[in-house]
Amino acid sequence: MTRADSGASQTSEPVIDVSGLNVDISVPAGILHAVSDVSFSVGPAETLSLVGESGCGKTITSLAMMRLLPRSAKLTARHIRFDGMDITNYTEKDMTRLRGNRMGMIFQDPMTSLNPVYRIGDQLEEVYMRHRNASRKEARERASFLLEKVGIINPAQRLTQFPHQLSGGLRQRMMIAMMLMCEPKLLIADEPTTALDVTVQVQILQLLRSLQKEFSMAIVLITHNLGVVARMADKVAIMYAGKVVEQGSVQDVFDRPTHPYTRGLLECIPRHGLTAGHDKLGSIPGIVPSLVGKVTGCSFRNRCLHAEEVCAMRDVALRPVKDNHDYRCLFSPEELAGAREGVAAQ
Amino acid sequence: MMNFLIRRLIIALLVAITVSIVGFGLLRFSGDLASLLAGENATAEDVARISQAYGLDRPIYIQYLDWVWNALRGDLGKSLFTHEPVSELIMTRIGVTATLAFAALAVGLAIAIPLGVLAAVKANTWVDRTALVISVAGQATPNFWFALILIYVFGVWWRQATVWGYKLSEITILGLQLSGLPISGSATWQHFVMPVATLATTIMPALMRLTRTGMLEVLSSDYVRTARAKGLSQTSVLFKHSLRNAILPVVSLAAVQLGFLLGGSVIVETIFALNGVGFLAIRSIERIDFPVVQSILVFLACTYIVLTLFSDLINAKLDPRVRLS
């Protein structure tokens, strides 16, 4: 089921290596700490999934990697290493050489992500022409080639169409083809299937996986759907209120969820055979706290079954459950598991 | 595209017919034209004679159809005062008015679009605020006042008016008596500098604000984020991917404003003594020269219709989705 054992290379140099990423956004009420101390790395042909509720900072994290944050956002990091180079302080001009060329991004809503006034062909070709100094003819050939790659049967005709003439699934395929024009090493996919029909969702995910193998891309997949994580990802980082609360291989995190939030999320999934008709489907009570101003202590404490006074006073660092599986809580995995059984027994 | 064109042409034709009926009717019902022409001391026989001479005693629909029939053959009648053909009166003046209108529109757009884009890109900075102050000032200034200020500053105070084709003697009376001295057909390009500046100032603010609003909306759109994620240059993001989407409402407004300039620059033509169509219209209304007035009315209405049609076609060219609706 999971891909953790599918043999993605762990030893090679990571494509993207983010360390200590913080993003602060100025809002009228003060400074919003949208992302705090986020670190991860993704290797070639590997998929990392960023998971969390709306507003947990997963999209901001991905925009930070592309350096497409709004002007009101301030980014700091120990480093953001892309393909061995620290791009944290790259200028806008340096970044335009990377974007669309060596890193690509696809977005949630394919209905609004393509420019309505240009033909599909123009929108694909311009990427190749810009980054590869290619002629219009070469770019057109490349575009046809990629449309075939993303499973489009009649590329020549599709290239002359406008976005409004295509369905949502087709448009998302166009977006993928557009971002693969220059064979990027990293593809960031921000909820690429959320806006699509369920049947189309599966097709798009399968497509992403086969393209990943073919082009040996690193993928950062943003989603709130744990089913998608299980199907697609090698590694997963669970985010809550701007911080990673648990991360590790998909197998480790799903087999041994340690942070109370991760457990809560997994319990929200109905499972055939395990969730019987009379059982209540899990949910996590409460709401995400405001991230404006100084945040001390654990952000999850007001929704957590294990919370004690000490949780409000001390900031918690990520600590290991075991090698390459970390969580962010003051209590040990055993304490969390024990207390949990206690609750279950009541 | 062909279907779109045909539909628009049919609508334009229907509007033109309606306007000609309304325009013709309004003029006929504004008073008894025959007795107005005959003057206060005319006898009933005089009025009847005039009425018969101009065909005003016929039923109104006959008069209308007769007029339309002649108009379609290019005969708009003759002026009651100068006895020149109306078509000739209009054609000799349309050059002046059109030059003024197109030049003012070009200048207005040339300032409004870059300034609007700049204001949107630098939204809520001092650049944006400055652009806002300029547009509010431009919008709030009546154009006849601005025209007089220009004449005063450049003509009376700075004495540059000869450079722009005006004699000082014409200027020193501050325009009010200039209406008596139209420079018939002899305007040179210099004559247009101040009037064009005046009219461009009048139309620029709305175009600029609309460009800014459109750009602001488009810049925060998903497809502009896509364009940036593709690594395109700032120039391409702004002018290829954003402006073309943001400009659609500006095209429609510009068409309306061009119509206003072609028909409504009466005041500016009068102040600067340019013998254009607006000037002719005012003169003809004063003299109850109804063949001229009704022709100008329909001519201006048709101008609007053609301009609206053009703006629809430009928008259809710019945005493929318009062609479908």
XYZ file of C-alpha atoms in Angstrom:
671
model
C 0.000 0.000 0.000
C 2.594 2.568 0.996
C 5.584 3.345 -1.124
C 8.096 3.403 1.724
C 9.386 0.006 0.720
C 9.275 0.651 -3.004
C 13.008 1.285 -3.069
C 13.268 5.040 -3.632
C 16.871 6.013 -3.251
C 17.721 7.319 0.211
C 21.466 7.689 -0.217
C 21.782 10.174 -3.078
C 22.099 13.917 -2.600
C 18.686 15.488 -1.815
C 17.107 17.635 -4.515
C 15.633 19.998 -1.980
C 16.854 20.343 1.577
C 14.980 22.835 3.738
C 16.282 23.600 7.197
C 14.801 25.866 9.868
C 12.315 27.597 7.557
C 10.320 30.455 9.101
C 7.782 32.627 7.303
C 6.345 35.646 9.072
C 3.551 37.622 7.453
C 2.631 41.185 8.374
C -1.102 41.461 8.951
C -3.054 44.404 10.397
C -3.182 42.684 13.810
C 0.587 42.135 13.983
C 3.015 39.476 12.823
C 1.550 36.133 11.776
C 3.976 33.230 12.268
C 2.712 31.229 9.314
C 5.564 28.723 9.253
C 8.014 28.040 12.100
C 11.092 25.853 12.122
C 10.175 23.557 9.234
C 12.901 21.202 8.006
C 12.790 18.380 5.476
C 14.616 16.996 2.486
C 13.479 15.161 -0.611
C 15.691 13.057 -2.870
C 15.395 12.241 -6.582
C 12.303 10.181 -7.451
C 11.158 10.555 -3.864
C 7.825 11.993 -2.720
C 7.303 13.966 0.449
C 3.781 14.756 1.488
C 2.951 17.826 3.541
C -0.277 17.152 5.383
C -2.456 19.348 7.542
C -5.630 21.358 7.873
C -6.282 24.575 5.960
C -4.098 27.363 7.286
C -1.466 25.050 8.807
C 1.238 26.556 6.595
C 1.655 23.813 3.996
C 0.946 26.052 1.012
C 3.113 28.843 2.452
C 5.942 26.305 2.833
C 5.677 25.330 -0.811
C 5.470 28.922 -1.999
C 8.565 29.617 0.119
C 10.516 26.954 -1.796
C 9.502 28.614 -5.074
C 10.091 32.013 -3.464
C 6.629 33.105 -4.617
C 5.530 34.449 -1.246
C 3.474 37.660 -1.121
C 5.419 40.845 -0.488
C 4.100 41.087 3.075
C 5.821 37.783 3.937
C 9.322 37.589 5.368
C 11.305 34.394 4.884
C 14.217 33.242 7.042
C 15.911 29.859 7.054
C 19.121 28.183 8.076
C 19.234 27.093 4.479
C 17.053 26.122 1.548
C 19.352 23.999 -0.557
C 18.144 23.202 -4.045
C 20.314 20.821 -6.010
C 23.260 21.602 -3.752
C 22.939 25.415 -3.898
C 21.559 27.561 -1.101
C 18.781 29.583 -2.706
C 17.667 31.344 0.499
C 19.114 34.662 -0.636
C 18.672 34.267 -4.371
C 17.458 37.410 -6.104
C 14.191 37.450 -8.032
C 16.224 37.282 -11.236
C 18.094 34.177 -10.089
C 14.799 32.590 -9.106
C 13.160 33.206 -12.497
C 15.927 31.045 -14.017
C 15.008 28.168 -11.682
C 11.215 28.432 -11.741
C 9.525 26.577 -14.557
C 12.950 25.310 -15.539
C 14.391 23.241 -12.702
C 11.505 23.515 -10.250
C 7.847 23.510 -11.182
C 4.614 23.902 -9.313
C 1.053 22.857 -10.020
C -1.907 24.249 -8.183
C -5.170 23.229 -6.635
C -7.633 24.729 -9.077
C -6.921 23.918 -12.735
C -9.989 25.933 -13.751
C -8.319 29.226 -12.823
C -4.627 28.354 -13.114
C -4.394 28.684 -16.886
C -4.553 32.058 -18.587
C -8.002 32.286 -20.251
C -6.904 34.465 -23.167
C -4.051 32.383 -24.593
C -4.106 29.077 -26.406
C -2.816 26.054 -24.502
C 0.033 25.757 -26.992
C 1.256 29.313 -26.369
C 1.230 28.741 -22.639
C 3.273 25.551 -22.886
C 5.684 26.740 -25.516
C 6.657 29.970 -23.795
C 8.232 28.056 -20.886
C 10.485 26.083 -23.197
C 11.325 29.080 -25.347
C 12.267 31.133 -22.324
C 14.434 28.615 -20.524
C 15.909 26.712 -23.452
C 16.203 29.516 -26.017
C 14.228 27.215 -28.264
C 12.503 28.244 -31.466
C 8.711 28.227 -31.705
C 8.909 25.053 -33.787
C 11.083 23.161 -31.300
C 8.839 24.301 -28.462
C 5.774 23.085 -30.323
C 7.318 19.661 -30.865
C 8.266 19.489 -27.211
C 4.726 20.501 -26.186
C 3.166 17.785 -28.371
C 5.584 15.261 -26.900
C 4.615 16.202 -23.351
C 0.894 16.221 -24.034
C 1.290 12.620 -25.162
C 3.221 11.923 -21.968
C 0.338 13.239 -19.851
C -2.074 10.991 -21.718
C -3.637 13.336 -24.242
C -4.583 11.578 -27.458
C -4.746 14.415 -29.976
C -2.021 16.876 -28.928
C -1.912 18.916 -32.135
C -5.589 19.802 -31.809
C -5.458 20.408 -28.044
C -2.575 22.832 -28.421
C -4.747 25.173 -30.467
C -7.572 25.192 -27.926
C -8.292 27.663 -25.175
C -8.524 26.634 -21.501
C -12.291 27.193 -21.339
C -12.732 24.496 -23.980
C -11.246 21.802 -21.706
C -12.503 19.873 -18.680
C -10.925 20.206 -15.233
C -9.011 16.937 -15.524
C -7.630 17.900 -18.928
C -6.610 21.296 -17.642
C -4.703 19.738 -14.763
C -2.939 17.497 -17.285
C -2.051 20.646 -19.240
C -0.647 22.236 -16.079
C 1.470 19.155 -15.427
C 2.713 19.086 -19.025
C 3.507 22.810 -18.807
C 5.572 22.375 -15.669
C 7.408 19.371 -17.133
C 8.408 21.169 -20.354
C 11.937 21.685 -19.017
C 12.176 18.446 -16.994
C 12.424 19.984 -13.533
C 14.201 18.167 -10.723
C 11.512 19.205 -8.270
C 7.772 19.351 -8.748
C 5.612 20.899 -6.059
C 1.969 19.858 -6.273
C -0.378 21.901 -4.108
C -3.511 19.785 -3.646
C -3.452 18.842 -7.340
C -6.579 16.699 -7.172
C -8.762 18.488 -4.609
C -10.818 20.327 -7.231
C -11.340 17.297 -9.464
C -13.884 14.484 -9.711
C -12.964 11.391 -7.721
C -12.409 9.226 -10.810
C -10.182 11.878 -12.350
C -8.250 12.269 -9.077
C -6.951 8.712 -9.295
C -5.896 9.170 -12.918
C -3.960 12.331 -12.118
C -2.192 10.713 -9.166
C -1.237 7.687 -11.265
C 0.015 10.020 -13.957
C 2.178 11.939 -11.470
C 3.714 8.704 -10.235
C 4.568 7.344 -13.649
C 6.029 10.698 -14.708
C 8.046 10.837 -11.501
C 9.626 7.478 -12.326
C 10.326 8.481 -15.888
C 11.889 11.861 -15.102
C 13.281 10.918 -11.673
C 11.683 14.000 -10.103
C 11.445 14.847 -6.457
C 7.812 15.633 -5.613
C 6.504 17.670 -2.719
C 2.831 16.831 -2.540
C 0.577 18.999 -0.458
C -2.676 17.432 0.607
C -5.112 17.044 3.442
C -6.088 13.604 2.219
C -4.285 10.781 4.029
C -5.495 8.301 1.414
C -3.501 10.248 -1.173
C -0.475 10.185 1.132
C -0.634 6.404 1.484
C -0.964 5.987 -2.273
C 1.707 8.463 -3.320
C 4.290 9.378 -0.735
C 7.522 7.919 0.618
C 7.840 10.429 3.419
C 5.253 12.489 5.223
C 5.379 15.627 7.359
C 2.275 16.363 9.419
C 1.888 20.114 9.961
C -0.141 21.859 12.592
C -0.324 25.625 13.174
C 2.796 26.353 11.146
C 4.962 23.619 12.644
C 5.796 20.061 11.729
C 4.393 17.938 14.557
C 5.480 14.585 13.197
C 7.529 13.410 10.252
C 9.051 10.234 8.941
C 8.538 7.540 6.349
C 4.904 6.946 5.488
C 5.143 3.431 6.814
C 6.567 4.513 10.187
C 4.126 7.346 10.689
C 1.082 5.329 9.648
C 2.132 2.221 11.587
C 3.118 4.039 14.710
C 1.479 7.469 14.835
C 2.919 9.151 17.910
C 1.817 12.778 18.118
C -1.783 13.127 19.382
C -2.650 15.230 16.325
C -1.424 12.565 13.899
C -3.472 9.973 15.736
C -6.484 12.209 15.626
C -6.085 12.645 11.861
C -5.782 8.906 11.274
C -8.901 8.293 13.332
C -10.837 10.680 11.111
C -10.542 8.205 8.218
C -13.369 5.706 7.976
C -11.875 2.250 7.412
C -13.671 -0.722 6.031
C -14.035 -3.412 8.676
C -12.512 -1.315 11.433
C -15.063 1.472 11.579
C -18.296 -0.380 12.225
C -21.689 1.215 11.712
C -22.268 1.943 15.388
C -18.781 3.351 16.055
C -18.340 7.052 16.030
C -15.979 8.302 13.362
C -13.149 10.211 15.035
C -12.934 13.972 14.984
C -10.680 16.489 16.675
C -12.610 18.959 18.829
C -11.676 22.638 18.980
C -10.150 25.025 16.463
C -6.651 26.002 15.367
C -5.251 28.816 17.544
C -4.348 32.236 16.178
C -0.732 32.473 15.037
C -0.553 36.251 15.388
C 1.912 37.539 17.962
C 4.267 35.492 20.104
C 3.324 31.821 20.384
C 4.655 29.902 23.391
C 4.203 26.300 24.280
C 2.581 23.599 22.222
C 0.024 24.984 19.730
C -2.048 21.816 19.896
C -2.535 21.874 23.682
C -6.064 23.329 23.653
C -7.277 20.390 21.568
C -5.104 17.684 23.062
C -6.296 14.858 25.346
C -2.910 14.720 27.088
C -2.420 18.438 27.703
C -1.080 19.521 31.076
C -0.008 22.876 32.462
C 3.582 22.354 31.396
C 2.485 22.258 27.729
C 1.651 25.971 27.842
C 5.050 26.971 29.223
C 7.677 25.160 27.238
C 8.412 25.222 23.546
C 8.917 21.732 22.239
C 11.586 20.682 19.785
C 11.206 17.772 17.393
C 12.493 14.588 19.036
C 12.967 11.102 17.662
C 10.582 8.188 18.050
C 13.342 6.287 16.269
C 15.736 7.004 13.411
C 14.100 9.215 10.761
C 10.816 9.387 12.611
C 10.366 12.527 14.707
C 7.514 14.048 16.680
C 6.983 17.269 18.596
C 5.613 16.599 22.110
C 6.864 16.782 25.701
C 5.647 13.311 26.496
C 7.394 10.130 25.485
C 5.814 7.811 22.913
C 5.112 5.322 25.727
C 3.383 7.940 27.887
C 1.244 9.008 24.929
C 0.356 5.426 24.066
C -0.372 4.558 27.725
C -2.575 7.571 28.400
C -4.407 6.771 25.251
C -5.230 3.272 26.271
C -6.353 4.714 29.616
C -8.766 7.004 27.803
C -9.960 4.191 25.603
C -10.610 2.008 28.652
C -12.911 4.559 30.244
C -16.115 34.657 -34.795
C -18.258 35.063 -37.937
C -21.458 34.328 -36.001
C -20.412 36.802 -33.356
C -19.827 39.480 -35.982
C -23.188 38.891 -37.678
C -25.096 39.011 -34.381
C -23.408 42.259 -33.399
C -24.061 43.820 -36.823
C -27.782 43.025 -36.612
C -28.004 44.547 -33.140
C -26.107 47.635 -34.317
C -28.508 48.063 -37.238
C -31.575 47.829 -34.962
C -30.086 50.418 -32.606
C -29.350 52.738 -35.536
C -32.960 52.537 -36.775
C -34.328 53.206 -33.295
C -32.036 56.155 -32.765
C -32.937 57.735 -36.101
C -36.660 57.473 -35.299
C -36.247 58.902 -31.805
C -33.893 61.644 -33.007
C -36.192 62.648 -35.860
C -39.249 62.552 -33.616
C -37.693 64.624 -30.821
C -36.811 67.394 -33.206
C -40.300 67.469 -34.768
C -42.051 67.506 -31.405
C -39.770 70.188 -29.938
C -42.013 72.851 -31.499
C -43.698 73.873 -34.748
C -40.636 74.126 -36.962
C -42.441 76.149 -39.649
C -43.521 78.933 -37.300
C -40.099 78.972 -35.627
C -38.501 79.424 -39.037
C -40.983 82.076 -40.106
C -40.189 84.274 -37.128
C -42.316 86.158 -34.599
C -43.985 88.595 -36.964
C -44.948 86.102 -39.642
C -48.518 85.774 -40.796
C -50.386 82.481 -40.910
C -49.949 82.429 -44.692
C -46.172 82.770 -44.315
C -46.091 79.849 -41.933
C -48.216 77.729 -44.267
C -45.995 78.624 -47.210
C -42.838 77.683 -45.310
C -44.488 74.534 -44.074
C -45.262 73.528 -47.627
C -41.885 74.570 -49.001
C -40.024 72.321 -46.555
C -42.551 69.524 -46.714
C -43.478 69.979 -43.068
C -47.193 69.717 -43.845
C -46.894 66.039 -44.773
C -47.602 63.276 -42.199
C -44.592 62.772 -39.972
C -43.896 59.157 -41.034
C -43.784 60.262 -44.682
C -41.311 62.981 -43.733
C -39.229 60.411 -41.873
C -39.214 57.853 -44.658
C -38.426 60.551 -47.189
C -35.515 61.746 -45.083
C -34.182 58.214 -44.554
C -34.514 57.407 -48.260
C -32.540 60.504 -49.196
C -30.007 59.935 -46.443
C -29.358 56.397 -47.674
C -28.547 57.865 -51.089
C -26.109 60.271 -49.454
C -28.352 63.312 -49.543
C -28.821 64.777 -46.071
C -30.517 67.933 -47.341
C -29.258 71.494 -47.384
C -28.595 73.940 -44.602
C -31.464 76.434 -44.314
C -28.982 79.256 -43.842
C -25.850 78.668 -45.887
C -27.652 76.455 -48.438
C -24.617 74.168 -48.517
C -25.300 70.420 -48.545
C -25.359 69.136 -44.958
C -23.048 66.218 -45.808
C -20.467 68.717 -47.015
C -20.841 70.851 -43.868
C -20.186 67.810 -41.710
C -17.408 66.353 -43.836
C -15.381 69.574 -43.853
C -15.544 69.705 -40.068
C -15.226 66.066 -39.133
C -11.472 66.205 -39.782
C -10.938 68.741 -37.016
C -13.170 66.923 -34.534
C -11.752 63.487 -35.333
C -8.169 64.712 -35.070
C -8.969 66.231 -31.709
C -10.789 63.122 -30.473
C -8.288 60.499 -31.594
C -5.300 62.543 -30.455
C -6.893 63.127 -27.033
C -7.756 59.433 -26.710
C -4.243 58.374 -27.723
C -2.635 60.780 -25.255
C -5.106 59.795 -22.535
C -4.449 56.053 -23.018
C -0.701 56.556 -23.311
C -0.723 58.111 -19.857
C -3.542 56.131 -18.242
C -2.390 52.578 -19.003
C 1.249 52.752 -17.836
C 0.221 54.824 -14.822
C -2.587 52.393 -13.961
C -0.261 49.385 -14.256
C 2.354 51.138 -12.136
C -0.230 52.068 -9.492
C -1.409 48.441 -9.292
C 2.105 46.989 -9.102
C 3.048 49.514 -6.417
C -0.360 49.339 -4.731
C -0.635 51.254 -1.458
C 2.783 52.866 -1.789
C 3.494 56.562 -2.408
C 3.515 55.863 -6.165
C -0.059 54.596 -5.984
C -1.134 57.533 -3.817
C 0.427 60.042 -6.221
C -1.394 58.424 -9.128
C -4.620 58.642 -7.110
C -4.101 62.359 -6.433
C -3.437 62.998 -10.138
C -6.572 61.133 -11.177
C -8.826 62.780 -8.601
C -7.503 66.205 -9.593
C -8.038 65.419 -13.274
C -11.539 64.112 -12.655
C -12.555 67.068 -10.483
C -11.336 69.754 -12.888
C -14.031 70.990 -15.316
C -12.491 70.995 -18.797
C -13.655 74.501 -19.737
C -11.912 75.828 -16.627
C -8.761 73.862 -17.372
C -8.841 75.158 -20.962
C -9.041 78.764 -19.763
C -6.208 78.160 -17.292
C -4.054 76.749 -20.109
C -4.797 79.808 -22.251
C -4.055 82.105 -19.361
C -0.799 80.410 -18.384
C 0.641 79.824 -21.852
C -0.998 82.690 -23.713
C -1.256 85.615 -21.370
C 1.349 84.946 -18.751
C 4.056 82.995 -20.532
C 3.253 84.353 -24.011
C 3.851 81.003 -25.748
C 0.573 80.977 -27.611
C 2.030 82.055 -30.958
C 4.044 78.882 -30.872
C 0.804 76.945 -30.690
C -0.864 78.757 -33.552
C -2.917 81.364 -31.712
C -2.498 85.079 -32.176
C -2.180 87.014 -28.958
C -5.120 89.234 -29.869
C -7.316 86.138 -29.996
C -6.080 84.971 -26.658
C -6.267 88.063 -24.496
C -10.043 88.058 -24.540
C -9.834 84.720 -22.756
C -11.793 82.675 -25.215
C -15.198 84.100 -24.473
C -15.364 86.029 -27.738
C -13.312 83.520 -29.668
C -16.491 81.738 -30.592
C -17.010 84.549 -33.107
C -13.733 83.794 -34.847
C -13.572 80.169 -35.871
C -10.496 79.446 -37.941
C -12.370 77.801 -40.754
C -10.489 74.713 -41.836
C -7.114 76.323 -41.381
C -6.099 74.800 -38.062
C -2.506 73.550 -37.965
C -1.193 70.895 -35.613
C -0.096 73.563 -33.165
C -3.714 74.584 -32.640
C -4.384 71.147 -31.259
C -1.800 71.082 -28.470
C -3.858 72.839 -25.803
C -7.274 71.366 -26.714
C -5.836 67.855 -26.849
C -4.170 68.397 -23.466
C -7.502 69.574 -22.077
C -9.502 66.633 -23.382
C -6.842 64.065 -22.482
C -6.915 65.374 -18.915
C -10.668 64.899 -18.873
C -10.694 61.278 -20.023
C -7.444 60.036 -18.459
C -8.492 59.568 -14.784
C -11.307 57.074 -15.337
C -9.179 55.022 -17.756
C -6.311 55.027 -15.286
C -8.429 53.942 -12.311
C -10.060 51.197 -14.348
C -6.648 49.908 -15.484
C -5.455 49.897 -11.869
C -8.532 48.058 -10.565
C -8.337 45.490 -13.363
C -4.626 44.923 -12.841
C -5.004 44.539 -9.082
C -7.596 41.834 -9.587
C -5.619 40.038 -12.276
C -2.306 40.222 -10.387
C -3.794 38.229 -7.519
C -5.281 35.626 -9.876
C -4.161 32.017 -10.068
C -3.005 32.232 -13.659
C -0.628 35.081 -12.875
C 0.808 32.964 -10.063
C 1.199 30.215 -12.678
C 2.996 32.639 -14.993
C 5.397 33.501 -12.174
C 5.870 29.814 -11.323
C 6.921 29.325 -14.954
C 9.835 31.686 -14.361
C 8.657 34.272 -16.877
C 10.162 37.752 -16.736
C 8.371 40.525 -14.880
C 7.666 42.205 -18.233
C 5.991 39.085 -19.592
C 4.003 38.527 -16.389
C 2.753 42.115 -16.352
C 2.175 42.908 -19.983
C 1.547 39.544 -21.638
C -0.303 37.636 -18.937
C -1.897 40.377 -16.836
C -2.596 43.469 -18.912
C -4.451 41.644 -21.685
C -6.957 40.361 -19.124
C -7.143 43.622 -17.211
C -7.621 45.802 -20.290
C -11.018 44.425 -21.389
C -13.196 46.915 -19.445
C -10.778 49.711 -20.381
C -11.449 49.041 -24.077
C -15.195 49.436 -23.544
C -14.762 52.645 -21.569
C -12.348 54.050 -24.153
C -14.953 53.470 -26.879
C -17.586 55.378 -24.912
C -15.128 58.171 -24.251
C -14.170 58.389 -27.899
C -17.862 58.796 -28.680
C -18.042 61.539 -26.095
C -15.000 63.215 -27.640
C -16.401 62.998 -31.184
C -19.693 64.541 -30.186
C -19.199 66.231 -26.885
C -16.150 68.421 -27.271
C -18.391 71.386 -28.086
C -17.058 73.489 -25.213
C -13.420 72.859 -25.954
C -13.922 73.463 -29.689
C -15.626 76.733 -28.823
C -12.996 77.941 -26.374
C -10.128 77.148 -28.708
C -11.998 78.363 -31.777
C -11.683 75.073 -33.621
C -14.334 74.750 -36.301
C -15.398 71.186 -35.633
C -18.666 69.259 -35.621
C -19.525 70.288 -32.045
C -19.151 73.916 -33.007
C -21.378 73.395 -36.050
C -24.008 71.676 -33.879
C -24.198 74.599 -31.437
C -24.454 77.109 -34.285
C -27.180 75.123 -36.047
C -29.232 74.709 -32.891
C -29.080 78.459 -32.283
C -30.331 79.065 -35.839
C -32.952 76.247 -35.861
C -31.167 74.785 -38.866
C -33.036 71.512 -38.451
C -31.660 69.555 -41.448
C -28.186 70.074 -40.018
C -29.188 69.354 -36.417
C -30.953 66.085 -37.178
C -28.110 64.907 -39.392
C -25.521 65.649 -36.709
C -27.689 63.888 -34.135
C -27.928 60.721 -36.193
C -24.308 60.997 -37.264
C -23.152 61.092 -33.632
C -25.468 58.246 -32.676
C -24.026 56.153 -35.500
C -20.538 57.044 -34.314
C -21.406 55.575 -30.917
C -22.876 52.475 -32.503
C -19.795 51.897 -34.642
C -17.483 52.484 -31.670
C -19.406 50.063 -29.461
C -19.242 47.510 -32.243
C -15.497 48.048 -32.523
C -14.950 47.706 -28.796
C -16.942 44.459 -28.807
C -14.803 43.162 -31.651
C -11.573 44.175 -29.919
C -12.712 42.453 -26.730
C -13.632 39.345 -28.700
C -10.186 39.425 -30.262
C -8.555 39.797 -26.826
C -10.676 37.281 -24.943
C -11.780 34.053 -26.604
C -14.551 33.581 -24.039
C -16.359 36.721 -25.267
C -16.814 35.130 -28.693
C -19.019 32.441 -27.190
C -21.381 34.539 -25.093
